[in-house]
Coordinates of C-alpha atoms and ligand atoms in Angstrom, one line a residue:
M1 CA 38.4 -62.4 -28.7
K2 CA 38.1 -62.9 -25.7
T3 CA 39.6 -59.9 -25.0
R4 CA 37.8 -57.9 -26.5
N5 CA 34.7 -58.9 -24.7
I6 CA 36.6 -57.9 -21.9
F7 CA 36.5 -54.8 -23.5
I8 CA 32.8 -54.3 -25.5
T9 CA 32.2 -55.5 -21.3
F10 CA 34.3 -53.2 -19.6
L11 CA 33.3 -50.3 -21.6
F12 CA 29.4 -51.2 -21.4
L13 CA 29.8 -50.3 -17.8
S14 CA 31.6 -47.6 -17.7
L15 CA 29.4 -46.3 -20.3
L16 CA 26.3 -47.1 -17.4
I17 CA 28.4 -46.0 -14.6
I18 CA 28.6 -42.1 -16.7
S19 CA 25.0 -42.3 -17.4
C20 CA 23.7 -43.5 -14.2
K21 CA 25.5 -40.2 -12.9
T22 CA 24.2 -37.9 -14.9
S23 CA 21.2 -38.8 -14.3
E24 CA 21.9 -38.6 -10.8
K25 CA 22.8 -34.8 -11.5
K26 CA 19.5 -34.9 -13.8
E27 CA 17.8 -36.4 -10.7
K28 CA 14.4 -34.7 -10.7
I29 CA 13.4 -32.4 -7.6
I30 CA 10.8 -33.1 -5.3
G31 CA 9.6 -31.7 -3.1
K32 CA 7.5 -32.8 0.3
I33 CA 5.9 -35.5 0.3
S34 CA 2.5 -36.5 2.8
E35 CA 0.9 -39.3 2.8
K36 CA -3.0 -37.7 3.4
A37 CA -2.6 -34.2 4.9
M38 CA 0.0 -30.8 4.0
V39 CA -0.6 -27.1 4.5
V40 CA 1.7 -25.1 2.3
S41 CA 2.1 -21.3 2.9
A42 CA 4.2 -18.2 3.6
R43 CA 5.7 -19.2 6.8
M44 CA 6.6 -23.1 8.8
E45 CA 5.0 -22.2 11.7
A46 CA 2.0 -21.1 10.0
S47 CA 2.2 -24.4 8.4
K48 CA 2.3 -26.3 11.4
I49 CA -0.3 -24.1 12.8
G50 CA -2.3 -25.5 10.5
S51 CA -1.4 -29.5 10.1
D52 CA -1.9 -29.5 13.9
I53 CA -5.0 -28.7 14.1
L54 CA -5.9 -31.7 11.2
Q55 CA -3.7 -33.9 14.0
K56 CA -6.5 -32.9 16.3
G57 CA -9.3 -34.1 13.0
G58 CA -9.9 -29.9 12.7
N59 CA -10.2 -30.2 8.8
A60 CA -8.9 -27.9 5.9
Y61 CA -11.6 -24.9 6.7
D62 CA -10.5 -25.4 10.2
A63 CA -6.6 -25.1 8.7
M64 CA -8.0 -22.6 6.9
V65 CA -8.9 -19.8 9.6
A66 CA -5.4 -21.4 11.9
T67 CA -2.9 -21.2 9.1
H68 CA -4.8 -17.4 8.1
L69 CA -4.5 -16.1 11.1
A70 CA -0.9 -17.7 12.5
L71 CA 0.4 -15.9 9.3
A72 CA -1.3 -12.4 10.5
V73 CA 1.2 -12.7 12.8
V74 CA 4.1 -14.6 11.3
Y75 CA 4.0 -12.3 8.3
P76 CA 2.7 -8.8 9.2
V77 CA 4.5 -8.3 5.7
A78 CA 1.2 -10.0 4.4
G79 CA -0.8 -12.0 6.8
N80 CA -3.2 -10.1 8.3
I81 CA -6.8 -8.9 9.3
G82 CA -6.5 -5.7 7.6
G83 CA -6.4 -7.4 4.4
G84 CA -8.7 -9.1 3.0
G85 CA -8.7 -11.8 -0.5
F86 CA -10.3 -14.4 -1.9
M87 CA -11.1 -18.6 -1.2
I88 CA -11.6 -21.5 -3.7
Y89 CA -12.6 -24.2 -2.4
R90 CA -13.3 -28.3 -3.0
N91 CA -15.5 -30.5 -0.9
T92 CA -14.0 -34.5 -1.1
D93 CA -17.6 -35.3 -2.8
G94 CA -16.2 -32.5 -5.7
T95 CA -19.0 -30.0 -4.4
K96 CA -16.2 -26.0 -5.3
G97 CA -17.6 -23.0 -4.1
A98 CA -15.5 -19.4 -3.5
L99 CA -16.3 -16.9 -0.9
D100 CA -15.3 -13.1 -1.6
F101 CA -13.8 -11.4 1.8
R102 CA -12.1 -9.0 -0.6
E103 CA -11.9 -4.8 0.8
K104 CA -14.6 -2.6 -0.6
A105 CA -13.9 1.2 -0.3
P106 CA -15.6 3.2 2.6
I107 CA -18.3 4.6 2.2
I108 CA -17.7 8.4 1.4
A109 CA -14.9 7.3 -0.8
H110 CA -15.2 8.9 -3.9
K111 CA -14.1 8.9 -7.3
D112 CA -11.7 11.0 -8.0
M113 CA -10.7 11.4 -4.6
Y114 CA -7.0 10.9 -5.3
L115 CA -7.3 13.6 -8.0
D116 CA -6.1 16.9 -7.6
A117 CA -7.3 20.3 -8.8
E118 CA -6.3 19.8 -12.4
G119 CA -7.0 16.7 -11.8
N120 CA -3.7 14.4 -11.8
V121 CA -3.3 12.0 -9.1
I122 CA -2.1 13.4 -6.1
E123 CA 1.0 11.0 -5.8
N124 CA 1.0 8.1 -3.5
K125 CA -2.5 9.4 -0.9
S126 CA -3.4 6.1 -2.6
V127 CA -0.9 4.0 -1.2
L128 CA 0.7 5.2 1.6
G129 CA -1.0 6.0 5.0
A130 CA -4.9 6.3 6.3
H131 CA -6.2 7.2 3.2
A132 CA -4.7 4.7 1.2
V133 CA -7.1 1.7 3.4
G134 CA -10.0 -1.0 2.3
I135 CA -12.6 -1.6 4.6
P136 CA -10.7 -5.1 5.8
G137 CA -12.5 -7.7 4.8
S138 CA -9.8 -10.5 6.5
V139 CA -12.3 -11.3 9.8
A140 CA -15.5 -11.9 8.1
G141 CA -14.0 -14.4 6.4
L142 CA -12.7 -16.6 8.4
F143 CA -16.2 -16.1 10.3
E144 CA -18.2 -16.5 7.4
V145 CA -16.1 -19.8 6.9
H146 CA -15.9 -21.5 9.9
E147 CA -19.7 -20.4 10.9
K148 CA -20.9 -22.7 6.9
F149 CA -17.7 -25.7 7.1
G150 CA -15.7 -25.2 10.9
S151 CA -15.8 -29.0 12.9
L152 CA -13.6 -26.9 15.8
P153 CA -14.0 -24.2 18.4
F154 CA -13.1 -20.9 16.8
K155 CA -11.5 -20.6 19.9
D156 CA -9.1 -23.3 19.8
L157 CA -8.2 -22.5 15.9
I158 CA -6.8 -18.4 17.3
Q159 CA -5.6 -19.5 20.6
P160 CA -2.4 -20.1 18.6
A161 CA -2.3 -17.5 16.9
I162 CA -2.9 -16.1 19.6
N163 CA 0.5 -17.0 21.3
L164 CA 2.5 -16.9 18.6
A165 CA 1.7 -13.0 18.9
R166 CA 2.4 -12.9 23.2
N167 CA 5.6 -15.2 22.8
G168 CA 7.1 -13.5 20.5
I169 CA 8.3 -14.9 16.4
T170 CA 11.5 -15.5 15.3
I171 CA 12.3 -12.8 12.4
T172 CA 14.5 -14.7 9.0
K173 CA 16.9 -12.7 6.9
K174 CA 14.1 -12.2 4.3
Q175 CA 11.8 -10.6 7.3
Q176 CA 15.2 -7.9 8.4
S177 CA 15.4 -7.3 4.8
D178 CA 11.6 -5.7 4.8
L179 CA 11.7 -4.3 8.0
E180 CA 14.5 -2.3 7.3
N181 CA 12.7 -1.4 4.0
A182 CA 9.4 -0.7 5.4
K183 CA 11.0 1.9 8.1
E184 CA 11.2 4.9 6.6
R185 CA 6.9 4.9 5.5
F186 CA 6.2 3.3 8.4
D187 CA 8.0 5.9 10.6
K188 CA 6.6 8.7 7.9
V189 CA 2.4 7.2 7.8
N190 CA 2.3 6.9 11.5
N191 CA 2.2 9.4 14.9
Y192 CA 3.6 6.6 17.0
K193 CA 6.3 3.8 17.1
S194 CA 5.2 0.8 16.9
V195 CA 6.4 -2.7 17.0
F196 CA 7.6 -2.9 14.1
N197 CA 9.3 0.9 14.0
E198 CA 12.7 -0.7 15.3
D199 CA 15.8 -2.3 14.0
W200 CA 14.9 -5.5 14.3
Q201 CA 18.2 -8.5 13.2
E202 CA 18.0 -11.6 11.5
G203 CA 16.9 -13.9 14.5
D204 CA 15.5 -11.3 17.2
V205 CA 11.9 -11.9 18.3
L206 CA 9.7 -10.0 18.1
K207 CA 6.9 -9.6 20.8
Q208 CA 3.1 -8.6 19.6
E209 CA 1.3 -7.9 23.1
E210 CA -1.7 -5.4 21.2
L211 CA -2.8 -7.9 18.9
A212 CA -2.6 -10.3 21.2
Q213 CA -5.4 -8.4 23.1
T214 CA -7.0 -7.9 19.5
L215 CA -6.9 -11.9 18.3
E216 CA -8.3 -12.5 22.4
R217 CA -11.1 -10.0 21.9
I218 CA -12.3 -11.5 18.3
R219 CA -11.9 -14.7 20.2
D220 CA -14.1 -13.5 22.9
F221 CA -17.0 -11.5 20.9
G222 CA -16.6 -13.2 18.0
K223 CA -16.5 -11.5 14.9
D224 CA -17.7 -8.7 16.5
G225 CA -14.3 -8.2 18.5
F226 CA -13.1 -7.1 15.1
Y227 CA -15.7 -4.5 13.1
K228 CA -17.0 -3.3 16.8
G229 CA -16.5 -2.8 20.3
K230 CA -12.8 -1.7 21.1
T231 CA -10.6 -2.9 18.5
A232 CA -13.6 -0.7 15.7
D233 CA -13.1 2.1 17.6
L234 CA -8.7 2.0 18.1
L235 CA -9.3 1.0 14.3
V236 CA -12.0 4.5 13.0
N237 CA -10.1 6.8 15.8
Y238 CA -6.5 6.8 14.4
V239 CA -7.7 6.1 10.8
T240 CA -9.3 9.9 11.9
E241 CA -6.5 10.7 13.7
L242 CA -4.2 10.4 10.5
G243 CA -6.8 12.5 8.3
G244 CA -8.9 8.8 7.2
I245 CA -12.1 8.7 6.0
I246 CA -13.3 4.5 7.2
T247 CA -16.2 5.0 10.2
H248 CA -18.1 3.2 12.3
E249 CA -20.3 2.1 9.6
D250 CA -18.4 0.7 7.1
L251 CA -17.6 -1.7 9.6
E252 CA -20.8 -2.9 10.7
K253 CA -21.7 -3.0 7.2
Y254 CA -18.7 -5.5 6.1
Q255 CA -19.8 -8.5 4.6
A256 CA -17.9 -11.7 2.9
I257 CA -20.0 -13.1 0.2
W258 CA -19.9 -16.9 -1.1
R259 CA -19.6 -16.7 -5.3
K260 CA -20.0 -19.0 -8.2
P261 CA -15.9 -19.9 -9.1
I262 CA -15.1 -19.4 -12.3
S263 CA -14.9 -23.1 -14.2
F264 CA -13.8 -24.0 -16.4
N265 CA -12.0 -27.0 -19.4
Y266 CA -8.6 -26.7 -20.3
K267 CA -7.6 -29.7 -22.2
D268 CA -7.7 -33.7 -19.8
Y269 CA -7.9 -30.1 -17.0
T270 CA -11.1 -28.7 -15.1
I271 CA -9.7 -25.4 -13.7
N272 CA -11.9 -24.1 -10.8
T273 CA -10.7 -19.6 -9.7
M274 CA -11.9 -16.9 -8.5
T275 CA -13.7 -15.0 -10.0
L276 CA -14.4 -10.9 -9.8
P277 CA -13.8 -8.7 -8.1
S278 CA -10.9 -10.9 -9.0
S279 CA -9.7 -10.2 -12.1
G280 CA -7.5 -13.5 -12.1
G281 CA -9.9 -16.9 -13.1
I282 CA -11.1 -14.6 -15.9
C283 CA -8.0 -13.8 -17.7
L284 CA -6.8 -17.2 -16.7
A285 CA -9.1 -18.8 -18.4
Q286 CA -9.0 -16.5 -21.1
I287 CA -4.7 -17.0 -21.3
L288 CA -5.5 -20.6 -21.7
K289 CA -8.7 -21.1 -24.1
T290 CA -5.5 -18.8 -26.9
I291 CA -3.1 -21.0 -26.2
E292 CA -4.8 -24.3 -26.2
P293 CA -5.7 -24.9 -29.9
F294 CA -1.1 -25.1 -30.2
D295 CA 0.9 -27.8 -28.9
V296 CA 2.0 -26.5 -25.6
S297 CA 4.1 -29.7 -24.7
K298 CA 5.9 -29.6 -28.3
L299 CA 7.3 -26.8 -27.6
E300 CA 11.2 -26.5 -25.1
H301 CA 9.2 -25.2 -21.3
N302 CA 10.6 -21.0 -21.9
S303 CA 12.5 -21.7 -24.6
T304 CA 12.1 -18.3 -27.1
E305 CA 8.3 -19.9 -29.1
Y306 CA 6.8 -20.6 -25.3
V307 CA 8.2 -17.2 -24.2
Q308 CA 6.2 -15.6 -27.4
L309 CA 3.0 -17.7 -27.5
L310 CA 2.3 -17.1 -23.2
T311 CA 3.4 -13.5 -24.0
E312 CA 1.4 -12.7 -27.0
A313 CA -1.4 -14.3 -25.0
E314 CA -0.7 -12.2 -21.9
R315 CA -0.9 -9.2 -23.6
R316 CA -3.8 -9.5 -25.1
S317 CA -5.6 -10.3 -21.6
Y318 CA -4.7 -8.1 -20.1
A319 CA -5.5 -5.0 -21.9
D320 CA -9.3 -6.6 -22.4
R321 CA -9.3 -6.9 -18.2
A322 CA -8.2 -3.2 -18.9
N323 CA -11.0 -3.0 -20.0
Y324 CA -14.1 -4.3 -19.0
L325 CA -13.0 -5.2 -15.3
G326 CA -14.3 -4.6 -12.2
D327 CA -16.6 -5.4 -9.2
I328 CA -19.6 -7.3 -10.4
D329 CA -22.0 -5.6 -8.1
F330 CA -21.6 -2.6 -10.0
V331 CA -20.3 -2.9 -13.4
K332 CA -22.2 -5.7 -16.0
V333 CA -18.7 -7.8 -17.1
P334 CA -19.3 -9.0 -20.4
I335 CA -17.9 -12.5 -18.7
D336 CA -18.9 -14.7 -21.2
S337 CA -17.7 -13.4 -24.2
L338 CA -14.6 -12.5 -22.9
T339 CA -13.5 -15.9 -22.5
D340 CA -15.4 -17.2 -26.2
Q341 CA -13.4 -19.4 -27.8
N342 CA -14.1 -17.7 -31.2
Y343 CA -13.7 -14.0 -29.9
I344 CA -10.7 -15.5 -27.8
N345 CA -9.5 -17.1 -31.8
K346 CA -10.3 -13.9 -33.3
R347 CA -8.5 -11.6 -30.6
M348 CA -5.2 -14.1 -31.2
S349 CA -5.6 -13.4 -34.8
S350 CA -2.8 -10.5 -35.4
F351 CA -0.4 -13.6 -33.6
S352 CA 2.9 -14.1 -35.5
W353 CA 5.9 -15.9 -35.1
D354 CA 8.1 -13.4 -37.0
K355 CA 7.8 -10.7 -34.3
A356 CA 6.2 -9.0 -32.3
T357 CA 2.9 -7.6 -32.0
P358 CA 3.7 -4.1 -30.3
S359 CA 1.3 -2.9 -27.1
S360 CA 0.5 -0.3 -28.5
E361 CA -1.5 -2.1 -31.4
I362 CA -4.1 -3.8 -28.7
S363 CA -4.5 -1.0 -27.3
H364 CA -2.8 2.2 -25.8
G365 CA -1.6 3.5 -22.1
K366 CA 1.1 4.6 -19.7
I367 CA 4.2 3.0 -18.5
L368 CA 5.2 3.3 -14.7
G369 CA 7.7 1.7 -12.8
Y370 CA 7.6 -1.3 -10.8
E371 CA 7.5 -1.2 -7.2
S372 CA 7.5 -4.6 -3.9
N373 CA 4.0 -6.5 -3.6
E374 CA 3.1 -8.1 -1.3
T375 CA 0.7 -10.7 -0.8
T376 CA 0.4 -14.2 0.3
H377 CA -1.1 -17.3 -0.5
Y378 CA -2.0 -20.4 1.3
S379 CA -2.9 -24.2 -0.1
I380 CA -4.3 -27.2 2.4
V381 CA -5.4 -30.4 2.2
D382 CA -7.1 -32.1 4.5
Q383 CA -7.4 -36.1 5.2
F384 CA -10.8 -36.2 4.6
G385 CA -10.2 -35.0 0.5
N386 CA -11.3 -31.4 1.4
A387 CA -9.1 -29.3 -0.7
V388 CA -8.8 -25.2 0.3
S389 CA -7.2 -22.6 -1.3
V390 CA -6.8 -19.4 -0.2
T391 CA -4.5 -16.0 -1.4
T392 CA -5.0 -12.8 1.0
T393 CA -3.5 -10.1 0.9
L394 CA -2.4 -6.5 2.3
N395 CA -1.2 -4.9 -0.7
T396 CA 1.7 -4.3 -1.0
G397 CA 4.0 -5.7 1.3
Y398 CA 2.3 -3.9 5.1
G399 CA -0.3 -2.1 3.3
S400 CA -0.8 1.5 3.9
K401 CA 1.9 1.5 6.6
V402 CA -1.1 2.4 9.1
V403 CA 0.0 0.2 12.7
V404 CA -3.7 0.7 14.1
K405 CA -2.9 2.2 17.2
G406 CA -3.3 -0.2 20.4
A407 CA -4.3 -2.7 18.1
G408 CA -0.9 -4.2 17.0
F409 CA -2.1 -4.8 12.7
I410 CA -1.5 -3.3 9.8
L411 CA -4.3 -1.7 7.1
N412 CA -4.1 -2.7 4.3
N413 CA -4.0 -0.5 0.6
E414 CA -6.1 -2.3 -1.4
M415 CA -7.8 1.5 -2.4
D416 CA -4.9 1.5 -5.0
D417 CA -6.4 -1.3 -7.2
F418 CA -9.3 1.4 -8.4
S419 CA -8.1 2.8 -11.4
S420 CA -7.8 6.5 -9.2
K421 CA -8.3 8.3 -13.3
P422 CA -8.6 6.4 -16.6
G423 CA -5.7 5.2 -18.2
V424 CA -3.4 5.4 -15.1
P425 CA -1.4 3.8 -14.7
N426 CA -1.3 1.8 -9.9
V427 CA 1.7 0.3 -8.0
Y428 CA 1.6 -2.3 -10.8
G429 CA 1.6 -0.5 -13.4
L430 CA -1.6 -1.8 -14.2
V431 CA -4.1 0.8 -16.0
G432 CA -8.2 0.6 -15.8
S433 CA -11.1 1.7 -16.7
K434 CA -14.6 3.4 -16.0
A435 CA -15.4 -0.4 -14.8
N436 CA -13.1 -0.2 -12.5
A437 CA -13.5 3.4 -11.2
I438 CA -13.8 4.4 -7.2
A439 CA -17.3 4.0 -5.9
P440 CA -19.2 3.8 -2.0
E441 CA -18.7 0.1 -0.8
K442 CA -17.3 -1.1 -4.2
R443 CA -14.4 -3.7 -3.8
M444 CA -11.3 -2.5 -6.4
L445 CA -10.4 -5.3 -9.0
S446 CA -7.8 -8.0 -8.1
S447 CA -5.4 -10.3 -9.5
M448 CA -5.8 -12.8 -6.9
T449 CA -6.5 -16.1 -8.7
P450 CA -6.6 -18.5 -5.9
T451 CA -6.9 -22.0 -7.9
I452 CA -8.6 -25.5 -7.7
V453 CA -7.4 -28.1 -10.9
E454 CA -9.2 -31.4 -11.4
Q455 CA -8.9 -33.9 -13.2
N456 CA -11.7 -37.2 -14.6
G457 CA -13.4 -34.9 -11.8
K458 CA -10.9 -35.9 -8.9
L459 CA -8.5 -33.5 -7.2
K460 CA -4.8 -32.4 -8.4
M461 CA -2.9 -29.5 -7.6
V462 CA -4.4 -26.9 -4.8
L463 CA -2.1 -23.7 -6.2
G464 CA -2.3 -19.8 -6.3
T465 CA 0.8 -17.5 -5.5
P466 CA 1.5 -13.6 -4.2
G467 CA 3.3 -11.2 -6.8
G468 CA 0.8 -8.2 -7.5
S469 CA -0.1 -8.6 -11.4
T470 CA 2.0 -11.2 -11.4
I471 CA 0.1 -13.7 -9.6
I472 CA -2.1 -14.3 -13.1
T473 CA 0.5 -15.6 -14.4
S474 CA 2.5 -17.9 -11.9
V475 CA -1.0 -19.5 -11.4
L476 CA -0.2 -19.7 -14.9
Q477 CA 3.0 -21.5 -15.8
N478 CA 3.3 -23.7 -12.6
I479 CA -0.9 -25.3 -14.7
L480 CA 1.0 -26.1 -17.2
N481 CA 4.4 -27.0 -16.1
V482 CA 2.5 -30.1 -13.9
T483 CA -0.2 -30.4 -16.9
E484 CA 1.5 -30.3 -19.7
F485 CA 5.5 -30.7 -19.1
N486 CA 5.2 -32.9 -16.7
M487 CA 7.3 -31.9 -13.6
G488 CA 6.5 -32.6 -10.1
M489 CA 5.1 -29.3 -8.1
Q490 CA 8.0 -28.7 -6.1
E491 CA 9.9 -28.8 -9.9
S492 CA 7.2 -26.8 -11.1
V493 CA 7.5 -24.1 -8.1
D494 CA 10.9 -24.6 -8.9
K495 CA 11.3 -22.6 -12.4
P496 CA 12.2 -19.3 -13.3
R497 CA 9.5 -17.1 -14.3
F498 CA 8.3 -14.8 -16.9
H499 CA 5.8 -12.2 -17.4
H500 CA 4.2 -9.2 -19.2
Q501 CA 1.0 -7.9 -18.4
W502 CA 0.6 -5.3 -21.5
L503 CA 1.4 -2.1 -20.5
P504 CA 4.0 -1.8 -20.4
D505 CA 5.2 -3.3 -22.7
V506 CA 7.8 -5.9 -21.4
I507 CA 8.3 -9.3 -21.5
R508 CA 9.8 -9.4 -17.3
M509 CA 11.4 -12.2 -16.6
E510 CA 13.4 -13.6 -13.5
P511 CA 17.5 -14.0 -13.9
N512 CA 20.2 -16.1 -14.3
G513 CA 16.4 -18.3 -15.6
F514 CA 16.1 -17.6 -19.4
N515 CA 19.5 -18.9 -21.6
A516 CA 21.0 -15.7 -23.0
Q517 CA 20.0 -17.0 -26.5
T518 CA 16.5 -16.9 -26.0
I519 CA 16.5 -13.4 -25.1
S520 CA 18.2 -12.2 -27.7
K521 CA 15.7 -14.2 -30.7
L522 CA 13.9 -12.8 -28.5
E523 CA 14.4 -9.3 -29.1
T524 CA 15.3 -10.0 -32.7
L525 CA 11.6 -9.7 -32.9
G526 CA 10.5 -6.9 -31.4
Y527 CA 10.2 -8.2 -27.5
E528 CA 11.1 -6.0 -24.8
I529 CA 12.7 -7.6 -22.2
L530 CA 13.9 -6.4 -18.3
E531 CA 15.8 -8.8 -16.8
R532 CA 16.9 -7.5 -13.3
N533 CA 18.1 -8.8 -10.8
S534 CA 16.4 -8.9 -7.3
L535 CA 12.4 -9.3 -9.8
I536 CA 10.8 -12.2 -8.3
I537 CA 7.9 -12.9 -9.2
G538 CA 5.2 -14.8 -7.0
R539 CA 6.2 -16.9 -4.2
V540 CA 3.6 -19.9 -5.8
D541 CA 2.4 -22.1 -2.6
A542 CA 0.5 -25.4 -3.8
I543 CA 0.0 -29.4 -3.3
L544 CA 0.0 -32.1 -6.1
V545 CA -2.0 -34.8 -6.1
L546 CA 0.5 -38.2 -7.5
P547 CA -0.5 -41.1 -9.2
N548 CA -0.6 -43.2 -5.3
G549 CA -2.9 -40.4 -3.7
K550 CA 0.0 -38.9 -1.8
L551 CA 0.9 -35.1 -1.6
E552 CA 3.3 -33.5 -3.0
A553 CA 4.4 -29.2 -2.0
G554 CA 5.3 -27.4 -4.5
A555 CA 7.1 -24.1 -1.5
D556 CA 8.5 -21.8 -2.8
K557 CA 11.9 -20.7 -2.7
R558 CA 11.8 -17.6 -3.4
G559 CA 10.4 -17.0 0.0
D560 CA 10.7 -18.9 4.0
D561 CA 7.3 -20.7 2.7
S562 CA 7.4 -23.7 3.4
A563 CA 5.3 -27.5 4.1
V564 CA 3.4 -29.2 6.7
G565 CA 1.6 -32.6 6.7
F566 CA 0.8 -36.0 7.7
Ligands
LIG601 N1 -3.6 -6.4 -4.4 C1 -3.5 -7.2 -5.2 C2 -4.4 -7.8 -5.9 O1 -5.2 -8.6 -5.4 O2 -3.7 -7.7 -7.2

């Protein structure tokens, strides 16, 4: 009897040890935790600069200005002063708002500016070179934010970026490859050799003296240091030299616009996100409302059923995006109808678990391949409880590749986000209609989705991502990872992602993230899967407020992204 008891005790202890070891292996991935404040961005240097500003007593808006300008130096592929973006904020008292500093079309832009005599889209004209450039909004946006909410002097917020530009940034492995890939296009577009045209290797130090001087003009003359005077002269002269159409009047007239965010409930949560001219908020609302009636948490994460449900919701939403959405200041968009639960339920009435709904049955369009897309997102929570969610971009990697001669900054190629011709896809394969046609001073439709989630009226999550058309679905999956699957922030950000956008009618999947059985079941149901080796869907930078009030960062391992806090 005694021997038997010893044996049972031994067996029990062995099982306990094995189970501990297994659970050790499965230990939850946890991101950087901080007590009070956090900045998560595409580069450690920028996150640190933002966090240092908070340490000095600055607020989230001060940190936003400093982080944004630092990214313009240390992350030139997407960080910018020559681009634009969107910001969602939530103050500690619960007030919320949105800032639109999206680029706009030049005054002499017109609907057919990218078409040839036969009415066909001229390849690359809206993507590469001076014709592709929209009027930059970033600098106006930063001054708007600083004026309304900033607490430290602007000169203190811009100085770290000036120092970084002058002293140099260290090239990372990813940056080496980004610069290598863009080199030929930098050569093609510019009529001189900018700092970006060198053979940069990992570990090299890249100094940007001309950019440092441009930032000094912004420091000394405020918004006018960019939109007027020497910087404006350099920009207009160089764009004109390259055949572009931007004028001084375009720059002087640029205004960032405060807008009301799209706010809606998803189960226990309130989602606050970007309104038009970004499609992000409307599409996110449509997709979440489409899946809300389903018991999502009962589905296995990234299983066939889960991928299927999200895909069908995304397909229907992106079809609406193509038909209805454009700059709200120029076209009437039925936002309430598009996000109405009855309308959404009706759209889903053709959904079946037994087979895919072909996109051709939802609407029509043509198919194009994919090109690189680059945008960047940063999330900030300060020690006072204010939260800022910013997505900013030059559009594709290094934008138009135009580097303003004498001023050292890169101009966007955001004009490609317009629909050059109804039904003809842009660089992301997105099609559009008259609603997103080019018009003078109109803002091009975006997918950027900076988002702040609340639970029971309290701050829960700050998130966003780059990724062109995939931005919306990456934000969606991270909201669901946390709210439905109880993941932590880093765990959520690390999870493999997938994307569907109506046209082309394929599910893009990150490689090695989905099991073969799931994929083969989806194929049997009629879904086409694209799983390319190099495919990366978004780089989410996010912050989660934990139940104990601490902050957990999710800094995307797909890039050099990094969180700094205290
Ligand atoms: N340029 C990408 C976007 O705004 O969606």
